[in-house]
mmCIF file of C-alpha atoms and ligand atoms in Angstrom:
data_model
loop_
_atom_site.group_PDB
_atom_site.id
_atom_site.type_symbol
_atom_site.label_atom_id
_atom_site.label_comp_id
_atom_site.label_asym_id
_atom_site.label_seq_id
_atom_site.Cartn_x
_atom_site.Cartn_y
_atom_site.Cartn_z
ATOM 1 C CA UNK A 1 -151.042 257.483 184.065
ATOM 2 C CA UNK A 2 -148.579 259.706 181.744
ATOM 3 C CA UNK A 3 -150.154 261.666 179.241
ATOM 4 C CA UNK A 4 -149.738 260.336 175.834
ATOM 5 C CA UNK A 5 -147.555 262.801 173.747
ATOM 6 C CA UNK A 6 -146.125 263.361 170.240
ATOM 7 C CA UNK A 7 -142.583 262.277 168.858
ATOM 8 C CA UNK A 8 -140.695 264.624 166.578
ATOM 9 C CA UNK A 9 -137.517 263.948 164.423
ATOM 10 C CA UNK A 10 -134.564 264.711 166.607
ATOM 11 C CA UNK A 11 -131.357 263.592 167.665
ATOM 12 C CA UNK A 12 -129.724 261.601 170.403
ATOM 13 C CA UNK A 13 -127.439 264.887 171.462
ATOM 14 C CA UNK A 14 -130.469 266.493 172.518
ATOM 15 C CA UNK A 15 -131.265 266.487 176.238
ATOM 16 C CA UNK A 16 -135.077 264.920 177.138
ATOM 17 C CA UNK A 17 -135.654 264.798 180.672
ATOM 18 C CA UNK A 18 -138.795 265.015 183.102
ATOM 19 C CA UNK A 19 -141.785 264.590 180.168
ATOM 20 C CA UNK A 20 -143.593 261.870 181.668
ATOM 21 C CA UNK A 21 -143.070 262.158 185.786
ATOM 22 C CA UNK A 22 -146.105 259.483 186.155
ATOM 23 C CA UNK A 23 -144.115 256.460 184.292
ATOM 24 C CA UNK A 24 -142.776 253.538 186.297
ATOM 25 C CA UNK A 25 -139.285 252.618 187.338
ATOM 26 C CA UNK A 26 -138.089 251.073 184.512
ATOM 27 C CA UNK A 27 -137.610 247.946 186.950
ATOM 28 C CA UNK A 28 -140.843 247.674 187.682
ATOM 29 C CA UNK A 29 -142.495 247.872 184.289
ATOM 30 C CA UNK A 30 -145.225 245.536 183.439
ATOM 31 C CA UNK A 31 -145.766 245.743 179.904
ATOM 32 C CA UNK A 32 -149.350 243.760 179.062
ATOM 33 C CA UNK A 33 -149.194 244.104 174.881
ATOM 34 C CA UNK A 34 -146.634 246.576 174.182
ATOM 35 C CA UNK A 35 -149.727 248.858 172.649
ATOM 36 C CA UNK A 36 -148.184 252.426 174.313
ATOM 37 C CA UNK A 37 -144.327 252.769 175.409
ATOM 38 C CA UNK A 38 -141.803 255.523 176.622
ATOM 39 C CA UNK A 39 -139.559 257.181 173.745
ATOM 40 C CA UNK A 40 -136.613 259.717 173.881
ATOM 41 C CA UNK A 41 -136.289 260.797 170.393
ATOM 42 C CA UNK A 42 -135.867 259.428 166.831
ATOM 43 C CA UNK A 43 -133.442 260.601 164.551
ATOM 44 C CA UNK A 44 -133.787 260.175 159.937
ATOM 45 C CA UNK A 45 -130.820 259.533 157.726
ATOM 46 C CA UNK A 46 -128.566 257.557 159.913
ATOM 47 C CA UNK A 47 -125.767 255.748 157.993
ATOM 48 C CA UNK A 48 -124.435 254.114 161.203
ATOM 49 C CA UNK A 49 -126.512 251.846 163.021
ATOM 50 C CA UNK A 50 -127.079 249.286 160.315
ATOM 51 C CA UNK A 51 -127.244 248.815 156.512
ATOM 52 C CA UNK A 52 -128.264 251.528 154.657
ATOM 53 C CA UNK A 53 -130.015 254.883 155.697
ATOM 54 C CA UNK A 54 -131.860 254.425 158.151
ATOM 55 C CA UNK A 55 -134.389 255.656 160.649
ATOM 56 C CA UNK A 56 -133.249 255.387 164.505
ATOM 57 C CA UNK A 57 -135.375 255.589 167.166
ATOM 58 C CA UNK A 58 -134.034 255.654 170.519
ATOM 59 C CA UNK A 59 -136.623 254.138 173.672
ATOM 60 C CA UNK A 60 -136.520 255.057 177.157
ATOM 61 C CA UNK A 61 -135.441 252.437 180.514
ATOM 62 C CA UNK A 62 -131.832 251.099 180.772
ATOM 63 C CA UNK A 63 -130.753 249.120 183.664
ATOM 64 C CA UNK A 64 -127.191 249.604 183.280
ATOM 65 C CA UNK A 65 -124.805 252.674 183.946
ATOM 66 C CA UNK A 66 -121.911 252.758 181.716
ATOM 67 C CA UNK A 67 -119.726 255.239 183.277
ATOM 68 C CA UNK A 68 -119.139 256.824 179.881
ATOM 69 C CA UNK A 69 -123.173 256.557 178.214
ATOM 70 C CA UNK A 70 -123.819 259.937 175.910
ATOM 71 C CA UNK A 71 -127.654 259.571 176.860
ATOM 72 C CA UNK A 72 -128.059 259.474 180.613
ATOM 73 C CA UNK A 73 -131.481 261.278 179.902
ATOM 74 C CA UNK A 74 -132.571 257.723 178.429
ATOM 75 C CA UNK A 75 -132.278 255.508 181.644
ATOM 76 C CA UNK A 76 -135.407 256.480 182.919
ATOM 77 C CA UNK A 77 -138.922 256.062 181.713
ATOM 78 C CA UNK A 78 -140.039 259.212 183.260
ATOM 79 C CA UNK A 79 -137.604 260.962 181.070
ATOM 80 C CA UNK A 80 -139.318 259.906 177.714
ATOM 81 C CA UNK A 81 -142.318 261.042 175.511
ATOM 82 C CA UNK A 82 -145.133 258.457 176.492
ATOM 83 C CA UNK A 83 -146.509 257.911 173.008
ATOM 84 C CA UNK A 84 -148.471 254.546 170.859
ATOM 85 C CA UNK A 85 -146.968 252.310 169.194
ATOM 86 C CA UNK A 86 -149.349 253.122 166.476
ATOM 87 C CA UNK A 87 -148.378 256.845 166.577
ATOM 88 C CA UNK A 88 -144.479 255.346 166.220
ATOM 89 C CA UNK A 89 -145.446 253.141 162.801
ATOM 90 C CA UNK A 90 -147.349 256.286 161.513
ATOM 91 C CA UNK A 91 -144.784 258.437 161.474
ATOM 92 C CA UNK A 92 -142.258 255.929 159.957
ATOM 93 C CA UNK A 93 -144.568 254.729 157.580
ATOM 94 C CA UNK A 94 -143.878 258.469 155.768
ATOM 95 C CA UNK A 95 -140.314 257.294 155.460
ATOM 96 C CA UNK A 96 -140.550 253.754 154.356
ATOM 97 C CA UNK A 97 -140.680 254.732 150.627
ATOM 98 C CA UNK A 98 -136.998 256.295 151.138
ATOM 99 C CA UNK A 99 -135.391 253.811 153.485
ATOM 100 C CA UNK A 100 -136.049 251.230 151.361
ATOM 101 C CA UNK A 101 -134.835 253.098 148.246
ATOM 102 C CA UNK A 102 -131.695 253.646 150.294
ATOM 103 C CA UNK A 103 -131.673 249.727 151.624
ATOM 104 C CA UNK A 104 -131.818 250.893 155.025
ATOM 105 C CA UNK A 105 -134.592 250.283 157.322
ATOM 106 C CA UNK A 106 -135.446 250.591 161.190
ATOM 107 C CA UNK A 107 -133.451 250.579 164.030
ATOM 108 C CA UNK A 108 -134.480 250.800 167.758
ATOM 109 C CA UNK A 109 -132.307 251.690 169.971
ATOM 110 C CA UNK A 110 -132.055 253.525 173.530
ATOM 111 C CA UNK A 111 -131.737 253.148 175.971
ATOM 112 C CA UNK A 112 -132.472 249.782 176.146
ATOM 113 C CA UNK A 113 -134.297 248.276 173.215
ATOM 114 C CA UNK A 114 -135.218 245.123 175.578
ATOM 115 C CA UNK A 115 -136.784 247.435 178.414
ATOM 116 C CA UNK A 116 -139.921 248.125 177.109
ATOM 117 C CA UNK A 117 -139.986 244.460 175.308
ATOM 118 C CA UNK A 118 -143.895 244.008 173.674
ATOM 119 C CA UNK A 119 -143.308 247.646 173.118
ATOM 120 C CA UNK A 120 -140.029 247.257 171.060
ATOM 121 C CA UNK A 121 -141.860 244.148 169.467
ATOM 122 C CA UNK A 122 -144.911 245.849 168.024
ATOM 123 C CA UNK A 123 -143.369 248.678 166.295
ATOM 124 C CA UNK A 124 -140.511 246.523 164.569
ATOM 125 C CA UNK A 125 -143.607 243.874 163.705
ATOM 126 C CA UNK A 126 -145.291 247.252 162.491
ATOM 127 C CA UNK A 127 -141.718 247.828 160.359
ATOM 128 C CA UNK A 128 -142.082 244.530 158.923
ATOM 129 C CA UNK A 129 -145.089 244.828 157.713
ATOM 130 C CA UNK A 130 -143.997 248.059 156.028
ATOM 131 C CA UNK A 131 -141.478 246.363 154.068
ATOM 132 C CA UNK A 132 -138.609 247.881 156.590
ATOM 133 C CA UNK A 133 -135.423 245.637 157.567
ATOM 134 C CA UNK A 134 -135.250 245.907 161.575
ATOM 135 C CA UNK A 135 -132.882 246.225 163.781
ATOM 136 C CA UNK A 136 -132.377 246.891 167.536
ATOM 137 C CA UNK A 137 -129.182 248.018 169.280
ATOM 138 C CA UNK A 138 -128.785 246.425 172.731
ATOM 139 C CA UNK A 139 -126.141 245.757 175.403
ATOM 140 C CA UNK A 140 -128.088 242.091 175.701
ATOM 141 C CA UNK A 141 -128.054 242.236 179.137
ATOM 142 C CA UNK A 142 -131.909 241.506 178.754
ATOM 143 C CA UNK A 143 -131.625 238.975 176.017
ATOM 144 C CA UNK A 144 -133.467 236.624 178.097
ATOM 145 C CA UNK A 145 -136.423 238.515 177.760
ATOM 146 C CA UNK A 146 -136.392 238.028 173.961
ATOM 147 C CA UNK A 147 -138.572 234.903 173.279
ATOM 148 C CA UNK A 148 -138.965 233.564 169.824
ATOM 149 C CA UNK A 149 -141.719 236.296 168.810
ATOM 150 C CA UNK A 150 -139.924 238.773 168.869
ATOM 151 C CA UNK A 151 -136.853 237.596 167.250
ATOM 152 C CA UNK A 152 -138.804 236.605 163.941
ATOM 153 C CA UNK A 153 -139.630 240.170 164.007
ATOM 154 C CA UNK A 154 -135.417 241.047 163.530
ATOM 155 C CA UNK A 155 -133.427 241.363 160.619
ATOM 156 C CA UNK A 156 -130.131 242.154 162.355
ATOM 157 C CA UNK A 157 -128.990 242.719 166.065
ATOM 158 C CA UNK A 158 -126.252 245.716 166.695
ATOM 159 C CA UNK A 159 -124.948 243.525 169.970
ATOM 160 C CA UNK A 160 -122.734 246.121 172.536
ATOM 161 C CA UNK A 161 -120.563 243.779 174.222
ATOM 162 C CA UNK A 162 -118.411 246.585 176.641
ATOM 163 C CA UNK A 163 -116.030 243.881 177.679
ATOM 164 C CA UNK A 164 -114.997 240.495 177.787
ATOM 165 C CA UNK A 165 -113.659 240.672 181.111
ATOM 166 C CA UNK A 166 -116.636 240.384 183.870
ATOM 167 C CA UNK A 167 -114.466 242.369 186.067
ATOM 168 C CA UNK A 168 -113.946 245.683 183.527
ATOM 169 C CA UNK A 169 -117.747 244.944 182.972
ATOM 170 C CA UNK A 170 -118.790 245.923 185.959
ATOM 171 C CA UNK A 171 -116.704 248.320 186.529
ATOM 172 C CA UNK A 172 -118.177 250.084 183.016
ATOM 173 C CA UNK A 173 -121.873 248.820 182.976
ATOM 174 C CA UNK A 174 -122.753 247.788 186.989
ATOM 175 C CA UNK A 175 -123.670 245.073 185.829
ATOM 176 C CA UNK A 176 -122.995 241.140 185.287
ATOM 177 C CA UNK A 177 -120.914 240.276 181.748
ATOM 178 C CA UNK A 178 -122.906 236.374 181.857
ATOM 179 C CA UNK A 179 -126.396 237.603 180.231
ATOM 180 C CA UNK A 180 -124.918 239.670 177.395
ATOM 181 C CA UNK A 181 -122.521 236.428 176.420
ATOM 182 C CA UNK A 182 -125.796 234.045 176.626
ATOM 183 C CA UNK A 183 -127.874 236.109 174.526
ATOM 184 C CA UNK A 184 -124.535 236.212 172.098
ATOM 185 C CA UNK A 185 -124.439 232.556 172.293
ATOM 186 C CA UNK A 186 -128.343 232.123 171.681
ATOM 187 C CA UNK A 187 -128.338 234.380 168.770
ATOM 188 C CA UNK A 188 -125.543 232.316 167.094
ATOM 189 C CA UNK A 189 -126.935 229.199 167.646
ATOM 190 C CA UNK A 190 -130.386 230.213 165.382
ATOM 191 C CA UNK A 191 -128.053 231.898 162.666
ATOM 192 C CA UNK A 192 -129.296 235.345 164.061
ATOM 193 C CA UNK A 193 -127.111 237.745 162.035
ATOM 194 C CA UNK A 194 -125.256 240.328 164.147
ATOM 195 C CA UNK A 195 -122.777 243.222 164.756
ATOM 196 C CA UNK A 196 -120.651 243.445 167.479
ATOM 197 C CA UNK A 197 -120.064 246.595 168.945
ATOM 198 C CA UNK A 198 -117.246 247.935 170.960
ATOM 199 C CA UNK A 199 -117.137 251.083 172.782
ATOM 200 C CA UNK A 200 -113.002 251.820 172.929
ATOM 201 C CA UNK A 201 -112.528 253.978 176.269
ATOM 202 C CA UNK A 202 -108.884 254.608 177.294
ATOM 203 C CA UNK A 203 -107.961 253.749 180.324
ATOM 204 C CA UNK A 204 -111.016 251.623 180.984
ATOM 205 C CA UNK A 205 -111.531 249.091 178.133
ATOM 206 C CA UNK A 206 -108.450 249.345 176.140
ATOM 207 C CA UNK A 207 -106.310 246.603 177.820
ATOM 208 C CA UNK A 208 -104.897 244.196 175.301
ATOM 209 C CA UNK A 209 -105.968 241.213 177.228
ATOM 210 C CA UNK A 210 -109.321 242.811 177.418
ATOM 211 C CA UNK A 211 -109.672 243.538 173.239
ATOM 212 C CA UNK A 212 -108.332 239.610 173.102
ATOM 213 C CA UNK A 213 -110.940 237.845 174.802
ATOM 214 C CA UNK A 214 -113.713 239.496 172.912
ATOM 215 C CA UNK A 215 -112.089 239.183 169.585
ATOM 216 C CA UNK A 216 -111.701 235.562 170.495
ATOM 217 C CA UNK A 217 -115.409 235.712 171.235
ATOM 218 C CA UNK A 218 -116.618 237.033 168.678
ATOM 219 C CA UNK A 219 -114.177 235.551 165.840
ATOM 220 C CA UNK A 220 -116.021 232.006 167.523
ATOM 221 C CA UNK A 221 -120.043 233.322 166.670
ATOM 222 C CA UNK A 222 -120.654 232.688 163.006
ATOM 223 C CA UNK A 223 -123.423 235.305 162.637
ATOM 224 C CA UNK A 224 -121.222 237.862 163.687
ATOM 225 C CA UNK A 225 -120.774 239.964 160.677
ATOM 226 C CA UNK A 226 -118.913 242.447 161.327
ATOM 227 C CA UNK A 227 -117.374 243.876 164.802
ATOM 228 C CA UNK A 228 -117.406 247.823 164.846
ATOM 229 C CA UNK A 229 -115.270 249.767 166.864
ATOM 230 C CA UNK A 230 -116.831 252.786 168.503
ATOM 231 C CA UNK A 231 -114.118 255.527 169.692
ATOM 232 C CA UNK A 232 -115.110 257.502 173.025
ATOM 233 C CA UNK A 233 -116.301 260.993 172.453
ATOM 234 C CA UNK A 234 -116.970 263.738 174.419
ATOM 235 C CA UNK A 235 -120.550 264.614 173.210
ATOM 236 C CA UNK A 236 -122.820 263.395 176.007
ATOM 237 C CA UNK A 237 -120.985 264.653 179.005
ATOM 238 C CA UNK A 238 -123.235 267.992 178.863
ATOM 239 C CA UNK A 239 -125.782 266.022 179.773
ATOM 240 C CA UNK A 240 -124.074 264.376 182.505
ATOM 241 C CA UNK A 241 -123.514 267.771 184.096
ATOM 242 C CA UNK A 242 -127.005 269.388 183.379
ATOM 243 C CA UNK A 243 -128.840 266.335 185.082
ATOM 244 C CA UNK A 244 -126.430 266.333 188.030
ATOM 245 C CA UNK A 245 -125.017 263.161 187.840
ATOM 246 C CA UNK A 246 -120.904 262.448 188.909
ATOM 247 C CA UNK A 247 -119.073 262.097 185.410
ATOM 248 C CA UNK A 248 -116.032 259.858 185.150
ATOM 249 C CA UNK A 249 -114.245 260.303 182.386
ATOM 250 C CA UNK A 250 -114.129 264.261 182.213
ATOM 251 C CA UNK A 251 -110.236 263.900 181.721
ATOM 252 C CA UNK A 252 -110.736 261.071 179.311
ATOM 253 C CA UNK A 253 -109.354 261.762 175.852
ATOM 254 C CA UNK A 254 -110.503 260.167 172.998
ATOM 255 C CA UNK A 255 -108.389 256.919 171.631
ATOM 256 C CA UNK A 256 -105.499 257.930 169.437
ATOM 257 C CA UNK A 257 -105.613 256.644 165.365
ATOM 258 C CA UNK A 258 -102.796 254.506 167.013
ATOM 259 C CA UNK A 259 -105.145 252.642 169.448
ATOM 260 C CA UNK A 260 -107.653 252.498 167.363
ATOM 261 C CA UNK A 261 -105.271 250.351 164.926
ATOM 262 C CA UNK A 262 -103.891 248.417 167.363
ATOM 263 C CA UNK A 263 -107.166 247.494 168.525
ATOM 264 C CA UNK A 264 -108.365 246.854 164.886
ATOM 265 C CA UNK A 265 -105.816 244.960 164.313
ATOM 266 C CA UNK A 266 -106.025 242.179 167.356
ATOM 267 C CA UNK A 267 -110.035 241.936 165.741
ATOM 268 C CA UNK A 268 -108.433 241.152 162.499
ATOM 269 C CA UNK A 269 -105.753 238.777 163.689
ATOM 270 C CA UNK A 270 -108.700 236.672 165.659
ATOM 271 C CA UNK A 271 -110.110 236.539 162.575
ATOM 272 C CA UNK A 272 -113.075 239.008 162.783
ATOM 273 C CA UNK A 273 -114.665 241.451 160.342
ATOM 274 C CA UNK A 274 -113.389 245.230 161.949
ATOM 275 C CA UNK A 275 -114.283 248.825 160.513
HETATM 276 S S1 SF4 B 1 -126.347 250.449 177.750
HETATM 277 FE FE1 SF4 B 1 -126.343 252.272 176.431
HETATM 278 S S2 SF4 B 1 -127.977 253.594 177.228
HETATM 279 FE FE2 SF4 B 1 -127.544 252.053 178.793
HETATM 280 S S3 SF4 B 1 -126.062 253.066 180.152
HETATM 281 FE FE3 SF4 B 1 -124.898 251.875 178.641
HETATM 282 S S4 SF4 B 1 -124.424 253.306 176.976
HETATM 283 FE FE4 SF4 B 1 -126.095 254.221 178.228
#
């Protein structure tokens, strides 16, 4: 059993590893009612991931591998802070007053928001019951763990779709493309407001036919408000080397302002929202 520990304001740049050596795969979690969970950090004042200021907190357990993730040190449970829910809606409860002077709200994010599910689900019912608009940021590759309960308990989904081509998919995540576009598809159908992110990697997800099919996509989902474009950076590939692991994209620059607009501008022509 991990021992439960403290959370304090951070940031996702900082490198968390080894606090809870106890915790389960993230696999092979059972979660009975969500009441304790596994947390890397939380960060105050963040004016990207959602309306508003907000207050991000970043959860432990990811089942994919995207070759170019900034927080490695948030795949595994045994990596994070094992702390309660309870302890979680405490501490945000001191910064309710502000977020919602600022319109901004909760996010959860990881990670994988969708790992630790009844987790996830407690502390954004706990936001709601502050007042707080909610939000999680996932790649959806879980989304059929998401039952009606815990969707009532969202304002706004920040959906990472890394590709519309199953093949480049893979190759980024490890994983299968099908669950993300489901949960996509599910969200749409109940009018389940949404962002669509896109990590822009040159080289690896920049392919014109590539930025087509999910502009397509996501032109087609009518809760889709906006589609955000999310230029490769450098700043997790410290973490990458401290933790041993082989990075890919060492060599990788970031996209030029003159991908970036290209890119933009097939969202646009699709019909899509971009910033
Ligand atoms: S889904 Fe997010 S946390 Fe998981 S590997 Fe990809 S970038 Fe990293």
């Amino acid at each position: 059993m991990s021992q439960l520990g403290t959370l304090e304001a951070g940031s996702r740049h900082d490198l968390l590893v080894g606090r809870s050596p106890d915790a389960p795969d993230e696999e092979d979690l059972r979660e009975e009612e969500g009441a304790f969970g596994y947390a890397h950090s939380y960060e105050t004042g963040s004016r990207y991931d959602g309306p508003g200021v907000r207050v991000v907190l970043f959860l432990s357990g990811c089942l994919l591998r995207c070759t170019y993730c900034h927080n490695p040190d948030t795949w595994h449970l045994k990596d994070g802070t094992y702390v309660s829910a309870q302890h979680v809606i405490d501490r945000l409860a001191g910064f309710a007053p502000a977020l919602k002077a600022m319109d901004g709200g909760l996010t959860i994010s990881g990670g994988e928001a969708m790992v630790q599910l009844a987790f996830t689900r407690r502390i954004l019912a706990g936001a709601k019951d502050l007042g707080l608009h909610t939000a999680i940021e996932t790649s959806g590759f879980l989304g059929a763990r998401a039952d009606d309960r815990f969707l009532s308990c969202l304002d706004l989904v920040l959906l990472d779709i890394k590709s519309s081509d199953p093949e480049t998919y893979r190759r980024v995540t490890g994983r299968d493309l099908a669950p993300t576009l489901r949960f996509a598809e599910r969200l749409a159908e109940i009018g389940k407001p949404a962002w669509v992110r896109f990590t822009l990697v040159p080289g690896l997800t920049d392919a014109p036919a590539n930025v087509e099919g999910l502009a397509k996509f996501a032109a087609s989902l009518r809760n889709v408000e906006w589609v955000e474009i999310q230029p490769f950076h450098q700043l997790g590939s410290f973490k990458w080397k401290a933790m041993g692991l082989e990075y890919k994209h060492a060599d990788t620059q970031p996209p030029t302002p003159e991908l970036i607009n290209r890119v933009m501008g097939q969202f646009r022509a699709a019909g899509c929202r971009v910033r």
